[in-house]
Amino acid sequence: MQPGILWIKGLQTGSQGALKYNERSVPMKKHLESLLRGVIAWTIGSVCVVADEPPVRTGVQIPAIVGDYTLIYKPQPDVYSGQDTQNYKNGETYTHWQTNDHTYIKGPDMDGSGDRWHCFGITRPDKAENDGVHEGEGTCFHALAPIGKLATAMRPQVWIDQPKLDVSGCGWAPHCIKIGEAFSLISSTNGRAESIDLFDWRDKGKLKVKGENTRDPDVLFWNGTYYLTRCSNRSVSLVTSVDFVNWTDPVNIFTAPQESWNCESPTLVERHGVFYLFWCLWDSAGSGEQLEALYDGHDPSTYDYRTFVYASDTPMDFHDRDPVAQLAAHAPEIIQDEEDRYFISSADYPQRGINLARLVWIPRKPSS
């Protein structure tokens, strides 16, 4: 296998996520050409245009990245407002900032003139070579897209920095969801902030959810129920609620297949009656050190960009099965836009900042 190439059930993704096929497999090539007809993305000027996906089919489908990632947001130099650490001091300005777990939602513009996509996420200064991977975290970046649809906002560095947030622990792996007329931002600390306009936030205390040492929350709302996934070491757990107040006890829905594998940034997606669990790998055995370093200061042993995808007919159990795909993304977010198209977002892969690419679903080839 070539360095930087990830295999997806007979498919390949290049080091920046571009979809490829095995040139030596003529039947696979013909199969892919048939499946991907009408879903390949192309670029006109600086706007990504994507044709319609294939007709809806039941059964498990394979998620695949089409085209290269676009760096939509790069944090700008800013004053550090967090607590003093060994390498970072409150009130000092730092040029480079690192991103990590993040979340997307569409909501109002600051002046009410139209709707925009918003992105919130972990950020910290990134200057010292010997700092800890989480040193200086605690505030949340807020990036604002141009007015319009997500596809038209997938252009290089057009998302604009807004003032960073420091409320309800939202600087620790935030997830944003709209509940009624208000938006909620929850975090790994179980903190919850609420806003009407996505700019002014107020603390709403903590979610009353059980679970020890859990982090990286993500919420799927499906059939009148909220499904909250979180990770803890090798496992991904799930709690549910119908009112976002009263939650069930945690259920372990997945355990990583290797002792040294830790699950990060789990995301649950429902599509045509099939549930897909995306999670990013951190390998405590250090296999990430074998990955390609993407830019100066990138440490692949800590910011791994191997994401696995599992499929199930229930959101409650992803055990004892093989992944249906392996994608190149760190802290992946799966976004469904206004026209039911899918995108995948990746933090600090392949470039420093937030990167966005088109995600398509390919019907799995029937076994012979």
GROMACS .gro file of N, CA, C and O in nm, residues 75-78 80 85-89 91-99 123-137 295-299 303 348 352:
model
  168
   75PRO      N    1  -0.769   3.008   1.131
   75PRO     CA    2  -0.772   3.106   1.240
   75PRO      C    3  -0.668   3.217   1.218
   75PRO      O    4  -0.555   3.190   1.177
   76GLN      N    5  -0.710   3.339   1.246
   76GLN     CA    6  -0.622   3.454   1.230
   76GLN      C    7  -0.550   3.485   1.362
   76GLN      O    8  -0.591   3.439   1.469
   77PRO      N    9  -0.440   3.561   1.357
   77PRO     CA   10  -0.371   3.599   1.482
   77PRO      C   11  -0.469   3.662   1.580
   77PRO      O   12  -0.557   3.739   1.542
   78ASP      N   13  -0.453   3.627   1.707
   78ASP     CA   14  -0.548   3.676   1.807
   78ASP      C   15  -0.481   3.680   1.944
   78ASP      O   16  -0.376   3.619   1.966
   80TYR      N   17  -0.460   3.579   2.325
   80TYR     CA   18  -0.496   3.465   2.408
   80TYR      C   19  -0.565   3.514   2.535
   80TYR      O   20  -0.509   3.595   2.609
   85THR      N   21  -0.042   2.936   3.096
   85THR     CA   22   0.014   2.802   3.097
   85THR      C   23   0.166   2.815   3.089
   85THR      O   24   0.221   2.926   3.089
   86GLN      N   25   0.234   2.704   3.079
   86GLN     CA   26   0.380   2.709   3.072
   86GLN      C   27   0.428   2.788   2.951
   86GLN      O   28   0.526   2.862   2.958
   87ASN      N   29   0.356   2.775   2.838
   87ASN     CA   30   0.402   2.836   2.714
   87ASN      C   31   0.317   2.952   2.665
   87ASN      O   32   0.360   3.026   2.576
   88TYR      N   33   0.195   2.967   2.719
   88TYR     CA   34   0.103   3.069   2.668
   88TYR      C   35   0.054   3.157   2.782
   88TYR      O   36   0.016   3.108   2.889
   89LYS      N   37   0.056   3.289   2.757
   89LYS     CA   38   0.023   3.386   2.861
   89LYS      C   39  -0.097   3.471   2.821
   89LYS      O   40  -0.106   3.517   2.707
   91GLY      N   41  -0.332   3.761   2.745
   91GLY     CA   42  -0.304   3.895   2.695
   91GLY      C   43  -0.201   3.900   2.584
   91GLY      O   44  -0.187   4.004   2.518
   92GLU      N   45  -0.130   3.790   2.560
   92GLU     CA   46  -0.031   3.786   2.453
   92GLU      C   47  -0.098   3.752   2.320
   92GLU      O   48  -0.197   3.678   2.316
   93THR      N   49  -0.044   3.806   2.210
   93THR     CA   50  -0.095   3.777   2.077
   93THR      C   51  -0.015   3.664   2.014
   93THR      O   52   0.108   3.665   2.017
   94TYR      N   53  -0.087   3.567   1.956
   94TYR     CA   54  -0.022   3.454   1.891
   94TYR      C   55  -0.069   3.445   1.747
   94TYR      O   56  -0.188   3.464   1.717
   95THR      N   57   0.026   3.415   1.659
   95THR     CA   58  -0.002   3.415   1.514
   95THR      C   59  -0.076   3.290   1.471
   95THR      O   60  -0.174   3.297   1.398
   96HIS      N   61  -0.028   3.174   1.516
   96HIS     CA   62  -0.084   3.047   1.472
   96HIS      C   63  -0.176   2.989   1.579
   96HIS      O   64  -0.143   2.988   1.698
   97TRP      N   65  -0.291   2.939   1.532
   97TRP     CA   66  -0.388   2.875   1.620
   97TRP      C   67  -0.426   2.740   1.562
   97TRP      O   68  -0.439   2.724   1.441
   98GLN      N   69  -0.443   2.644   1.650
   98GLN     CA   70  -0.477   2.508   1.607
   98GLN      C   71  -0.625   2.482   1.635
   98GLN      O   72  -0.681   2.528   1.734
   99THR      N   73  -0.689   2.407   1.545
   99THR     CA   74  -0.830   2.370   1.562
   99THR      C   75  -0.840   2.222   1.594
   99THR      O   76  -0.747   2.145   1.570
  123THR      N   77  -1.009   2.561   1.992
  123THR     CA   78  -0.893   2.630   1.937
  123THR      C   79  -0.795   2.660   2.049
  123THR      O   80  -0.832   2.664   2.167
  124ARG      N   81  -0.671   2.679   2.010
  124ARG     CA   82  -0.566   2.712   2.106
  124ARG      C   83  -0.447   2.771   2.031
  124ARG      O   84  -0.430   2.745   1.910
  125PRO      N   85  -0.361   2.850   2.099
  125PRO     CA   86  -0.240   2.896   2.032
  125PRO      C   87  -0.151   2.777   1.996
  125PRO      O   88  -0.154   2.674   2.063
  126ASP      N   89  -0.073   2.793   1.892
  126ASP     CA   90   0.014   2.684   1.847
  126ASP      C   91   0.148   2.745   1.809
  126ASP      O   92   0.174   2.774   1.692
  127LYS      N   93   0.232   2.764   1.909
  127LYS     CA   94   0.362   2.829   1.886
  127LYS      C   95   0.477   2.743   1.934
  127LYS      O   96   0.574   2.722   1.861
  128ALA      N   97   0.467   2.694   2.057
  128ALA     CA   98   0.580   2.622   2.117
  128ALA      C   99   0.592   2.481   2.059
  128ALA      O  100   0.493   2.411   2.040
  129GLU      N  101   0.714   2.438   2.033
  129GLU     CA  102   0.736   2.305   1.976
  129GLU      C  103   0.714   2.195   2.079
  129GLU      O  104   0.682   2.083   2.044
  130ASN      N  105   0.733   2.228   2.205
  130ASN     CA  106   0.725   2.125   2.308
  130ASN      C  107   0.601   2.140   2.396
  130ASN      O  108   0.599   2.093   2.510
  131ASP      N  109   0.497   2.207   2.346
  131ASP     CA  110   0.378   2.222   2.428
  131ASP      C  111   0.294   2.095   2.423
  131ASP      O  112   0.312   2.009   2.338
  132GLY      N  113   0.202   2.083   2.519
  132GLY     CA  114   0.111   1.970   2.519
  132GLY      C  115   0.007   1.987   2.410
  132GLY      O  116  -0.028   2.099   2.371
  133VAL      N  117  -0.046   1.874   2.361
  133VAL     CA  118  -0.140   1.882   2.249
  133VAL      C  119  -0.267   1.957   2.285
  133VAL      O  120  -0.336   2.009   2.198
  134HIS      N  121  -0.299   1.966   2.415
  134HIS     CA  122  -0.419   2.039   2.458
  134HIS      C  123  -0.386   2.166   2.536
  134HIS      O  124  -0.477   2.230   2.589
  135GLU      N  125  -0.258   2.202   2.543
  135GLU     CA  126  -0.220   2.320   2.621
  135GLU      C  127  -0.280   2.447   2.560
  135GLU      O  128  -0.269   2.471   2.440
  136GLY      N  129  -0.345   2.526   2.643
  136GLY     CA  130  -0.404   2.651   2.597
  136GLY      C  131  -0.546   2.638   2.547
  136GLY      O  132  -0.606   2.738   2.505
  137GLU      N  133  -0.603   2.516   2.550
  137GLU     CA  134  -0.743   2.501   2.509
  137GLU      C  135  -0.835   2.558   2.617
  137GLU      O  136  -0.796   2.576   2.731
  295TYR      N  137   0.242   1.952   0.770
  295TYR     CA  138   0.301   2.085   0.768
  295TYR      C  139   0.385   2.100   0.893
  295TYR      O  140   0.376   2.021   0.987
  296ASP      N  141   0.469   2.201   0.897
  296ASP     CA  142   0.555   2.224   1.013
  296ASP      C  143   0.471   2.238   1.139
  296ASP      O  144   0.375   2.315   1.143
  297GLY      N  145   0.509   2.165   1.240
  297GLY     CA  146   0.437   2.172   1.366
  297GLY      C  147   0.329   2.067   1.380
  297GLY      O  148   0.277   2.046   1.488
  298HIS      N  149   0.291   2.001   1.269
  298HIS     CA  150   0.190   1.896   1.277
  298HIS      C  151   0.252   1.771   1.339
  298HIS      O  152   0.359   1.728   1.299
  299ASP      N  153   0.186   1.716   1.437
  299ASP     CA  154   0.234   1.596   1.503
  299ASP      C  155   0.136   1.484   1.475
  299ASP      O  156   0.032   1.472   1.541
  303TYR      N  157  -0.245   1.403   1.634
  303TYR     CA  158  -0.357   1.441   1.548
  303TYR      C  159  -0.367   1.339   1.435
  303TYR      O  160  -0.325   1.362   1.323
  348ASP      N  161  -0.756   2.051   1.092
  348ASP     CA  162  -0.610   2.047   1.074
  348ASP      C  163  -0.563   1.934   0.984
  348ASP      O  164  -0.448   1.890   0.993
  352ARG      N  165  -0.375   2.336   0.804
  352ARG     CA  166  -0.404   2.394   0.933
  352ARG      C  167  -0.534   2.474   0.926
  352ARG      O  168  -0.548   2.566   0.845
   0.00000   0.00000   0.00000
